PDB file of C-alpha atoms in Angstrom:
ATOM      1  CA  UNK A  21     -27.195  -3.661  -0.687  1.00 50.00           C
ATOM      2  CA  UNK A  22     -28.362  -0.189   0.703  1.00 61.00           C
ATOM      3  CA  UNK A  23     -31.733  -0.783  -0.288  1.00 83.00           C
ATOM      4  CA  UNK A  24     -32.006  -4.021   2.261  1.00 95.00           C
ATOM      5  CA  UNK A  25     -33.585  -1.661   5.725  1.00 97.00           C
ATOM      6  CA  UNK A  26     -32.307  -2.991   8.819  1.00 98.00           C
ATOM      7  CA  UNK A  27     -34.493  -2.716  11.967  1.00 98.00           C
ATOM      8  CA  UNK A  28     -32.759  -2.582  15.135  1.00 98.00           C
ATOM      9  CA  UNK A  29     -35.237  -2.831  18.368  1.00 98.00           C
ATOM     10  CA  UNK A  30     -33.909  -1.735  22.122  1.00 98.00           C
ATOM     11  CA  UNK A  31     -36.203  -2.632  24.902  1.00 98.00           C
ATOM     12  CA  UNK A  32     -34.906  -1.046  28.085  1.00 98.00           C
ATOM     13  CA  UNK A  33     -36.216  -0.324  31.548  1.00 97.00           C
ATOM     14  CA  UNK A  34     -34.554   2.475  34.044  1.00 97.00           C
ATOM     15  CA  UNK A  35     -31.014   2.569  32.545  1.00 97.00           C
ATOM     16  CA  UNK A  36     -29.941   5.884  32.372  1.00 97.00           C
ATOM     17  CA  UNK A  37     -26.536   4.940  32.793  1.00 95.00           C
ATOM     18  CA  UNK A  38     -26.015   3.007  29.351  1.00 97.00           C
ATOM     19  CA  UNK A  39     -28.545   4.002  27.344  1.00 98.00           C
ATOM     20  CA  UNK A  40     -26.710   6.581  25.642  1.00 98.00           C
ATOM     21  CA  UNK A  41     -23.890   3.779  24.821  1.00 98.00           C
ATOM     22  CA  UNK A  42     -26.560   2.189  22.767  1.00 98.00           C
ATOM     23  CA  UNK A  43     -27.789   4.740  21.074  1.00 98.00           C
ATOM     24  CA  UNK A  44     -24.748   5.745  19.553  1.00 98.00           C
ATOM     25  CA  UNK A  45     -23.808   2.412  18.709  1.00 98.00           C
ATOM     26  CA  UNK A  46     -26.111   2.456  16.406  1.00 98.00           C
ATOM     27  CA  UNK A  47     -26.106   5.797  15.462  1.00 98.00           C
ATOM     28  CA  UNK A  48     -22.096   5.565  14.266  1.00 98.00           C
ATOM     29  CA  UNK A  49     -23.157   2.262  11.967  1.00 98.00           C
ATOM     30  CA  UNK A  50     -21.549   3.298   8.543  1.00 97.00           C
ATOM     31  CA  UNK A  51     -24.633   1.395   6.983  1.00 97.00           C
ATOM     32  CA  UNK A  52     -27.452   3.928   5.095  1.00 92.00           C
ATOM     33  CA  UNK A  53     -30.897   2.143   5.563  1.00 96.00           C
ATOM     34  CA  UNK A  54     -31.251   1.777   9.234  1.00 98.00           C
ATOM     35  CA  UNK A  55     -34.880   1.923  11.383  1.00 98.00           C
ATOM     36  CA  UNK A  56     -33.833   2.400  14.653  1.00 98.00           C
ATOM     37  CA  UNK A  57     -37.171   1.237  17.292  1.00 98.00           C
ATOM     38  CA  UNK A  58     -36.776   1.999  21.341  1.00 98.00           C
ATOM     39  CA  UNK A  59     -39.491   0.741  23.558  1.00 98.00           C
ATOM     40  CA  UNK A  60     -39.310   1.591  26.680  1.00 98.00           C
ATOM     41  CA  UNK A  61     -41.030   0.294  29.700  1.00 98.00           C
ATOM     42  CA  UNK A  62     -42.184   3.426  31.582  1.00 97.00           C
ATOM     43  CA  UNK A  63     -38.719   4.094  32.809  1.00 98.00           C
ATOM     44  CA  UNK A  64     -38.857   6.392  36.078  1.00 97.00           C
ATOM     45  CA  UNK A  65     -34.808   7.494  36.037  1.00 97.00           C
ATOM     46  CA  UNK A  66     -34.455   9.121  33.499  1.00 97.00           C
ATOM     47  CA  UNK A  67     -34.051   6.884  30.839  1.00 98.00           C
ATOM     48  CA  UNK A  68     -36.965   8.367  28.562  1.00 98.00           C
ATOM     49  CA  UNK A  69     -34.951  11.920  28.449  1.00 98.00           C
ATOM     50  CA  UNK A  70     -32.177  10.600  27.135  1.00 98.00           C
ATOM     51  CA  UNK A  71     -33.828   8.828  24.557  1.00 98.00           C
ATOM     52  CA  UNK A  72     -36.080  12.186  23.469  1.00 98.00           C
ATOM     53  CA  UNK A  73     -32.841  14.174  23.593  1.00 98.00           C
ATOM     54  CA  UNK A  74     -31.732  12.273  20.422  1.00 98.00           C
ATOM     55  CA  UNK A  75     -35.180  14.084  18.663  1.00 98.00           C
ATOM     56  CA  UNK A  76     -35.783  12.359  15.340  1.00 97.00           C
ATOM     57  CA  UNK A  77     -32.592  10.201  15.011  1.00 98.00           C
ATOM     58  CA  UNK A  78     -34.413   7.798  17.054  1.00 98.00           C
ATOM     59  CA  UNK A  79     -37.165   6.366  14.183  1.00 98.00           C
ATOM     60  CA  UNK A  80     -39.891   5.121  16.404  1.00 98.00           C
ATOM     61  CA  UNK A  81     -39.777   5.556  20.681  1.00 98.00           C
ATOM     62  CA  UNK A  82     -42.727   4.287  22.410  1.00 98.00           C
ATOM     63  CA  UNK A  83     -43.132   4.610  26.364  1.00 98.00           C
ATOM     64  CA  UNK A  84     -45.550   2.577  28.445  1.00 97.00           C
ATOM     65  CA  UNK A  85     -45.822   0.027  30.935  1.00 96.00           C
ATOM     66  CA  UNK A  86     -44.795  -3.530  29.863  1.00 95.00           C
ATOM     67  CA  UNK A  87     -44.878  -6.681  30.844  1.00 93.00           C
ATOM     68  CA  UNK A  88     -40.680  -7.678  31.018  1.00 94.00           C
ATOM     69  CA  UNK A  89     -38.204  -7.410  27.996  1.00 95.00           C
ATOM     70  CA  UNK A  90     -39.769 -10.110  25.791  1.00 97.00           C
ATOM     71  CA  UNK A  91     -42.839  -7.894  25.548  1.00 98.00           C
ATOM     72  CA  UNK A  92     -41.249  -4.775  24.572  1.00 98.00           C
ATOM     73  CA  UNK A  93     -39.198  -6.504  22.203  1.00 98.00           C
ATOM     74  CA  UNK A  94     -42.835  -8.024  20.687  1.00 98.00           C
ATOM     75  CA  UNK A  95     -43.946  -4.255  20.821  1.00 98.00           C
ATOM     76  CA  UNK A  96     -40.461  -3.122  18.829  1.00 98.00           C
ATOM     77  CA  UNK A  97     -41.383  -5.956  16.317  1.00 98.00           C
ATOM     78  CA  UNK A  98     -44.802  -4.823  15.489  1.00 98.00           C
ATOM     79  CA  UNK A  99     -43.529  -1.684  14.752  1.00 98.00           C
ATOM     80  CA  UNK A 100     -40.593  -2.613  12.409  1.00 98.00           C
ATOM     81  CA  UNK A 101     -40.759  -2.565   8.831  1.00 98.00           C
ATOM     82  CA  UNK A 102     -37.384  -3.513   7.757  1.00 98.00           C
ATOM     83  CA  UNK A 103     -36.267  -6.192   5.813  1.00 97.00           C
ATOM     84  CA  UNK A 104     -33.667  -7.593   8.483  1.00 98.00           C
ATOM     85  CA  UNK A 105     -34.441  -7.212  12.131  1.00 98.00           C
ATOM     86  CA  UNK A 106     -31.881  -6.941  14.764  1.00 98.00           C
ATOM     87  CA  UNK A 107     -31.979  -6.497  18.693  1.00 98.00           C
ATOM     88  CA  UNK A 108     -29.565  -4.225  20.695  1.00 98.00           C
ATOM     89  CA  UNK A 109     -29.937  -4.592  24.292  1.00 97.00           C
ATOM     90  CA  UNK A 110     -29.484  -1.145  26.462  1.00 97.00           C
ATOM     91  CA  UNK A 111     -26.639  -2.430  28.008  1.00 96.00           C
ATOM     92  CA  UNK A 112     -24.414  -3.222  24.977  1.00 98.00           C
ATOM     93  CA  UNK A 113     -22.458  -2.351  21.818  1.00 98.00           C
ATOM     94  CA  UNK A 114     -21.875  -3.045  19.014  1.00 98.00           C
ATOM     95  CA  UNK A 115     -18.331  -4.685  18.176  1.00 98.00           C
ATOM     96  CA  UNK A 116     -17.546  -1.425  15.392  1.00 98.00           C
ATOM     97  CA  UNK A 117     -19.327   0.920  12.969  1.00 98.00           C
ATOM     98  CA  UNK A 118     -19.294  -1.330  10.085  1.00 98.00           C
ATOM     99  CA  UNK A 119     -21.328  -4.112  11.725  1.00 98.00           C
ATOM    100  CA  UNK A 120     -24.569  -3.558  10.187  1.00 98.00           C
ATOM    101  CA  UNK A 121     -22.776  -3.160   7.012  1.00 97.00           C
ATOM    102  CA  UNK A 122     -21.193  -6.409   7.166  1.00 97.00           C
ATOM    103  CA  UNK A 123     -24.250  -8.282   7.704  1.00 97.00           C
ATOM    104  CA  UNK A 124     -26.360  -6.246   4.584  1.00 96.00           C
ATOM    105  CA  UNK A 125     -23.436  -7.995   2.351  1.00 95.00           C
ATOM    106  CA  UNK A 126     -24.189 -11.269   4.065  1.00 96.00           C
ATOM    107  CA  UNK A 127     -28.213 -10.812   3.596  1.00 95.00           C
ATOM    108  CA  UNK A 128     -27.269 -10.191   0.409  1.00 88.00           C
ATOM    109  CA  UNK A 129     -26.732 -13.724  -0.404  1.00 85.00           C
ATOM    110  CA  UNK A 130     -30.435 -14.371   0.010  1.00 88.00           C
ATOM    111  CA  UNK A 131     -30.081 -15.956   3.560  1.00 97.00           C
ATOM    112  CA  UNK A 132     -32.973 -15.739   6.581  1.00 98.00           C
ATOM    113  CA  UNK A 133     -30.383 -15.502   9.144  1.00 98.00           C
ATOM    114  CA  UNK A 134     -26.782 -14.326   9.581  1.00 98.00           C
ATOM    115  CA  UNK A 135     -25.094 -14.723  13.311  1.00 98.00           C
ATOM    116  CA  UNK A 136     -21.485 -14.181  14.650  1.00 98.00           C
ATOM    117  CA  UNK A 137     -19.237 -13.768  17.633  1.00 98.00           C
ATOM    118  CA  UNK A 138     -20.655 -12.315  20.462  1.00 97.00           C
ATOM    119  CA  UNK A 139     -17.983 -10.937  23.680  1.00 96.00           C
ATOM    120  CA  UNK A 140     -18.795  -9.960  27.227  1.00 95.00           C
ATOM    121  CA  UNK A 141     -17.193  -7.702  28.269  1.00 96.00           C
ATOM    122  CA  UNK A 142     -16.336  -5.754  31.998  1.00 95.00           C
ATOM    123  CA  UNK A 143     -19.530  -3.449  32.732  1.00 93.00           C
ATOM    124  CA  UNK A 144     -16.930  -0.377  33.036  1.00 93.00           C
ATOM    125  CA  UNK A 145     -14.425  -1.231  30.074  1.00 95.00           C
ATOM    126  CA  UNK A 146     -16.095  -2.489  27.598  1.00 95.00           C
ATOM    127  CA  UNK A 147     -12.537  -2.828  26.229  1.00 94.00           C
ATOM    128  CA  UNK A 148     -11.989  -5.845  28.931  1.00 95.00           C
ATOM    129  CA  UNK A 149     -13.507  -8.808  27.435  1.00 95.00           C
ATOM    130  CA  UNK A 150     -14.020 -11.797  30.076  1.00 94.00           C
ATOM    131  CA  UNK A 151     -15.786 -14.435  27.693  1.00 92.00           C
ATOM    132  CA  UNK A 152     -15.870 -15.092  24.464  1.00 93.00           C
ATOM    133  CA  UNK A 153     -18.497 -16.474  22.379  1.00 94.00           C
ATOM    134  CA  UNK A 154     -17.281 -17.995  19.164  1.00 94.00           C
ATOM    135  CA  UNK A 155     -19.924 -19.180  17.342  1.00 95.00           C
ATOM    136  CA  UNK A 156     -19.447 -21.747  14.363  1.00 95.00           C
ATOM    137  CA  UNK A 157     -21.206 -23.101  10.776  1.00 97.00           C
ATOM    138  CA  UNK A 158     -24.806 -23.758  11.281  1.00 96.00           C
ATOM    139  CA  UNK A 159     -25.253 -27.723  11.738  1.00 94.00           C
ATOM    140  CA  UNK A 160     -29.254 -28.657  12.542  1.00 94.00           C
ATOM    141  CA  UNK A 161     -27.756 -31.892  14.752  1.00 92.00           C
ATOM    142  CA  UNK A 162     -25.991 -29.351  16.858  1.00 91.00           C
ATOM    143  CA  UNK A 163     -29.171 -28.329  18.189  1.00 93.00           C
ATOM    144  CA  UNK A 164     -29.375 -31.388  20.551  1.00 88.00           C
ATOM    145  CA  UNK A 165     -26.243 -30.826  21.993  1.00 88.00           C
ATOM    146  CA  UNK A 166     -26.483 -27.713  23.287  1.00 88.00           C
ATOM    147  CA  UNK A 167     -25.234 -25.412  20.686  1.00 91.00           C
ATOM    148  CA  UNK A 168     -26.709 -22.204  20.008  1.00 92.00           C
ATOM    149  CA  UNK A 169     -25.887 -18.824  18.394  1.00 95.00           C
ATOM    150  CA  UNK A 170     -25.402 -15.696  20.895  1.00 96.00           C
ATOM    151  CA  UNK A 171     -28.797 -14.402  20.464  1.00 97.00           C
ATOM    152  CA  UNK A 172     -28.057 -10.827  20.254  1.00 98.00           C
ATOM    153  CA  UNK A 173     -25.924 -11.316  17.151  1.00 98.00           C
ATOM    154  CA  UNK A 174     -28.782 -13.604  15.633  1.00 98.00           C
ATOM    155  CA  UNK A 175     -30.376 -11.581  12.622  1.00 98.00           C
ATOM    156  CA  UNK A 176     -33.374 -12.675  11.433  1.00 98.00           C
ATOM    157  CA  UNK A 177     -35.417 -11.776   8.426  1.00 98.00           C
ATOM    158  CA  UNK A 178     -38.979 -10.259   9.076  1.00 98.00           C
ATOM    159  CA  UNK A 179     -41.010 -12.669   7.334  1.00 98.00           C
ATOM    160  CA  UNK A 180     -39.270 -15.405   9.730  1.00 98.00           C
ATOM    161  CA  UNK A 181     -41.502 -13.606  12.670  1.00 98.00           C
ATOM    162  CA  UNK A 182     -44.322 -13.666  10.213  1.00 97.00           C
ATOM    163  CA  UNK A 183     -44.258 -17.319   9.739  1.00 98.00           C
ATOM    164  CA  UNK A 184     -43.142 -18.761  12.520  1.00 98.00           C
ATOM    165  CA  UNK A 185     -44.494 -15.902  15.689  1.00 97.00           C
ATOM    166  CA  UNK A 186     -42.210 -13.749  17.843  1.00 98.00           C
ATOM    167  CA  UNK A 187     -41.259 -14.428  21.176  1.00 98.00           C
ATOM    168  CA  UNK A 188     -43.378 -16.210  23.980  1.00 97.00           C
ATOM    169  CA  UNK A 189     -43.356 -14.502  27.041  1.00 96.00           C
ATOM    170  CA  UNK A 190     -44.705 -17.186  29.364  1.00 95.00           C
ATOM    171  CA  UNK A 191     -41.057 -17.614  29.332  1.00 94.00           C
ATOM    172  CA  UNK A 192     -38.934 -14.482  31.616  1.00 93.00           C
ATOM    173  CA  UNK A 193     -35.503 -15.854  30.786  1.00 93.00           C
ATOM    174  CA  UNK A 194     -35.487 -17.930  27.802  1.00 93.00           C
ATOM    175  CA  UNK A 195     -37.515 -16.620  25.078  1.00 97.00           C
ATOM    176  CA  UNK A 196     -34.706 -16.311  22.840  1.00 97.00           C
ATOM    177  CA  UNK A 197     -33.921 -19.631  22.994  1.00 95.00           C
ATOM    178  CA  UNK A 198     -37.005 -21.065  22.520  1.00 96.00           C
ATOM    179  CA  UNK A 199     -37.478 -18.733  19.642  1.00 98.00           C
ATOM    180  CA  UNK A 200     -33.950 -19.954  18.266  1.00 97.00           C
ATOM    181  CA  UNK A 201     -34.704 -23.304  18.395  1.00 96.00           C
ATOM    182  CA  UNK A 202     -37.954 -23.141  17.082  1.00 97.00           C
ATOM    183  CA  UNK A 203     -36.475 -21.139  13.916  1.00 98.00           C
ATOM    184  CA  UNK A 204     -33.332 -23.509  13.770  1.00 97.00           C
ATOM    185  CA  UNK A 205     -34.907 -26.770  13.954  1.00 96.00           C
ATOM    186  CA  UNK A 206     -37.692 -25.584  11.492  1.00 96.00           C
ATOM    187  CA  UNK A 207     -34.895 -25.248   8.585  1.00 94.00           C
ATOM    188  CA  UNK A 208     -34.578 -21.891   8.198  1.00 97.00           C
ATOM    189  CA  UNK A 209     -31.552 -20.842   5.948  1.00 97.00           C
ATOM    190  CA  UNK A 210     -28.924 -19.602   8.113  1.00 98.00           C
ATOM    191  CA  UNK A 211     -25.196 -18.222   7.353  1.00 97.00           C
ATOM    192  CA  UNK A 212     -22.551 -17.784  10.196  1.00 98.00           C
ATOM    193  CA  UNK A 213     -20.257 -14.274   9.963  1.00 97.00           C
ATOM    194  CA  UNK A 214     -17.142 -15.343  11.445  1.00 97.00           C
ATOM    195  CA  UNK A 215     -16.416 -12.023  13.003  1.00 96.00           C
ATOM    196  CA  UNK A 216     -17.327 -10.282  16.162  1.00 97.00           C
ATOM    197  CA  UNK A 217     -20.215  -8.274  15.983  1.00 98.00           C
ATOM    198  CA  UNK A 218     -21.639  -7.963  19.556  1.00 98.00           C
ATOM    199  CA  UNK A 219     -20.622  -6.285  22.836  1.00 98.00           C
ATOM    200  CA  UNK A 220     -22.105  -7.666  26.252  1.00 97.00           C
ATOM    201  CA  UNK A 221     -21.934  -6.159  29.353  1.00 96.00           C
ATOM    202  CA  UNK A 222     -21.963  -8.958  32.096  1.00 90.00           C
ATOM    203  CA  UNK A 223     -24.320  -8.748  34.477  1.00 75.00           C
ATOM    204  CA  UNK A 224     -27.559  -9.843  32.361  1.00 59.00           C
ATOM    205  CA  UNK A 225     -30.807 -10.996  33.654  1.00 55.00           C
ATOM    206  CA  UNK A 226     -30.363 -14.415  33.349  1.00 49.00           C
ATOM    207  CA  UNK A 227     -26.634 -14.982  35.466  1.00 52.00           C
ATOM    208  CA  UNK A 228     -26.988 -12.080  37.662  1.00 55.00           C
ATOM    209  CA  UNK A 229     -27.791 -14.211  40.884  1.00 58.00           C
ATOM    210  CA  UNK A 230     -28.256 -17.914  41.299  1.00 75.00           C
ATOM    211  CA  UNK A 231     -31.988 -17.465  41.520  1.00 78.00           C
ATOM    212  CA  UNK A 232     -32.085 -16.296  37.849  1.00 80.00           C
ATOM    213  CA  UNK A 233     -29.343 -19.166  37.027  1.00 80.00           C
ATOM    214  CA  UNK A 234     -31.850 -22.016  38.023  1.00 84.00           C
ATOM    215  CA  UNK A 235     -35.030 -20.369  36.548  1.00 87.00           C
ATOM    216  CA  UNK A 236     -32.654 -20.218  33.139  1.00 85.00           C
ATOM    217  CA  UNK A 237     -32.058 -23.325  33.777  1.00 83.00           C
ATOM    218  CA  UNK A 238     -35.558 -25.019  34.016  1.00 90.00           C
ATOM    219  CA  UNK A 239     -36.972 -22.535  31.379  1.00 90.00           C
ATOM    220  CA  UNK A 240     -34.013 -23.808  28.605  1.00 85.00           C
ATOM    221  CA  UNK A 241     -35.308 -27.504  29.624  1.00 85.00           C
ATOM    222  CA  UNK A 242     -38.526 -26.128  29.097  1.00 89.00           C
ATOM    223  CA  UNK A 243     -37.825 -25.000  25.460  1.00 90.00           C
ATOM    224  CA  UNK A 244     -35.645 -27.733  24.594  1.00 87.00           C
ATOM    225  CA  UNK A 245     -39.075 -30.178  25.360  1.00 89.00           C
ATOM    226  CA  UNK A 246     -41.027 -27.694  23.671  1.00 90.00           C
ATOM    227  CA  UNK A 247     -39.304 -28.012  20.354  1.00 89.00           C
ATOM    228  CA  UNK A 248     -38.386 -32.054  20.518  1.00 86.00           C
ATOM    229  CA  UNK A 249     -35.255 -31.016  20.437  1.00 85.00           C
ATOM    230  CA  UNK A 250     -33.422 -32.671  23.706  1.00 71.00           C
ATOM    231  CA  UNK A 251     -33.779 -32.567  27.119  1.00 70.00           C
ATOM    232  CA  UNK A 252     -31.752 -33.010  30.175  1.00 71.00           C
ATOM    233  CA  UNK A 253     -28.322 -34.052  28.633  1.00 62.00           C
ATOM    234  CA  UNK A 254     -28.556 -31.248  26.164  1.00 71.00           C
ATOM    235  CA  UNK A 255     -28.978 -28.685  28.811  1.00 65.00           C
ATOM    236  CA  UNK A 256     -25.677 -29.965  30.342  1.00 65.00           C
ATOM    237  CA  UNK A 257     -23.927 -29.806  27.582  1.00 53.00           C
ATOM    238  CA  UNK A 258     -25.207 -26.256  26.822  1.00 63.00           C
ATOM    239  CA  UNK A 259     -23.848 -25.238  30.437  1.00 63.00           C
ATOM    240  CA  UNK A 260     -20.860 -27.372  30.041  1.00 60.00           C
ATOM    241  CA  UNK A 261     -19.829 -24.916  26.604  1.00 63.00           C
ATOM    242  CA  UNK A 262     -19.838 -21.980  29.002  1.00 63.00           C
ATOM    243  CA  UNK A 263     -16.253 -23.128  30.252  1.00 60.00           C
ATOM    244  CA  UNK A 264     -14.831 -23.103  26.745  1.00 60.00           C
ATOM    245  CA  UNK A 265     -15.919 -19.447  25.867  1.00 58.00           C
ATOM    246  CA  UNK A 266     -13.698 -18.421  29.252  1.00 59.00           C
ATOM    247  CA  UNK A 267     -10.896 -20.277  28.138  1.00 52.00           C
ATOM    248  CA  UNK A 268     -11.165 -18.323  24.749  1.00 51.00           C
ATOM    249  CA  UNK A 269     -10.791 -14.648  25.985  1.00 49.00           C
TER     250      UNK A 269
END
């Protein structure tokens, strides 16, 4: 399995404070063949001297102007060159050490995408987990009623980008769905890890103020047209889901 390289992309913007958290996430993974990509967005805070304090642990680091996180995460993605590619976002963790090592043995099985449990957690204590996210067997009629994997723990083989195009950034909120859908509802073969494998601070772009909830909102409709996939009842019973993962925790 050590010979499958996992790419793991950060795209972060002015966030000196948690950064570091993300780094090392990565950096204590037990697995042996990981690329580890930061692209950063011309960060003013700070942010870039942590990242060049980690010297060559950090694979590839790139700093310049970009156009949101969908872009930089296109930038990380023409830079990788592993087998499996992963996103970490610069606010989160991951669940333990042993989660890239876990999904190698699942990859293993010849797959194009392995997923799992995703919590959020309390942006102080990332011990304190407010919502969970239990994910579920892959089913392509789940599509059109609002299920989805949690994005972040949604790895996806490279030649998947090659064939069916990385993320479209006329969308600010909701590229990863889009993508998700367009990858799911193509037939991709995808495996579920029943295990947690992500940690989320809340406070992400896309709930942090009601604003950002109805742009979400119109942009999921948006990519749920996009890809035939449903429409208007399917986004409610995406939102609807939400409660569920509350009552979980």
């Amino acid at each position: 399995m050590i010979h499958l390289k996992i790419s793991i992309i950060t795209s972060v913007y002015n966030n000196k404070a948690t950064i570091k958290d993300a780094i090392e996430s990565v950096l204590s993974q037990t697995y042996g063949n990981i690329e580890y990509i930061i692209v950063d967005g011309a960060s003013g805070d700070g942010t870039v001297e942590v990242v060049q304090s980690y010297g060559n642990k950090i694979t590839k680091f790139v700093s310049e102007p970009d156009k949101g996180i969908y872009d930089g995460l296109n930038k990380g993605l023409s830079l990788a060159t592993g087998d499996v590619i992963g996103f970490l976002h610069s606010d989160d963790l991951y669940e333990n050490a042993k989660v890239l090592e876990e999904l190698a043995k699942a990859f293993d099985e010849g797959v194009d995408a392995v997923y799992g449990d995703l919590v959020y957690t309390a942006k102080e204590d990332t011990s304190k987990v407010l919502r969970y996210w239990k994910s579920r067997d892959f089913d392509k009629s789940l599509l059109a009623k609002g299920w989805m994997p949690a994005h972040p723990t949604f790895f996806v083989r490279k030649e998947v980008y090659e064939k069916y195009g990385n993320f479209d950034t006329s969308f600010r909120i909701a590229a990863d769905y889009d993508f998700m859908l367009r990858v799911l509802s193509a037939g991709i073969n995808v495996t579920y890890l029943p295990k947690i494998l992500y940690k989320m601070r809340v406070g992400g772009e896309s709930n942090k103020s009601i604003k950002n909830i109805i742009q979400k909102s119109k942009e999921d409709l948006k990519a749920l047209k996009n890809n035939e996939v449903g429409g208007v009842y399917t986004l409610g019973y995406k939102n609807l889901s939400k409660i569920i993962q509350f009552v979980r925790r």
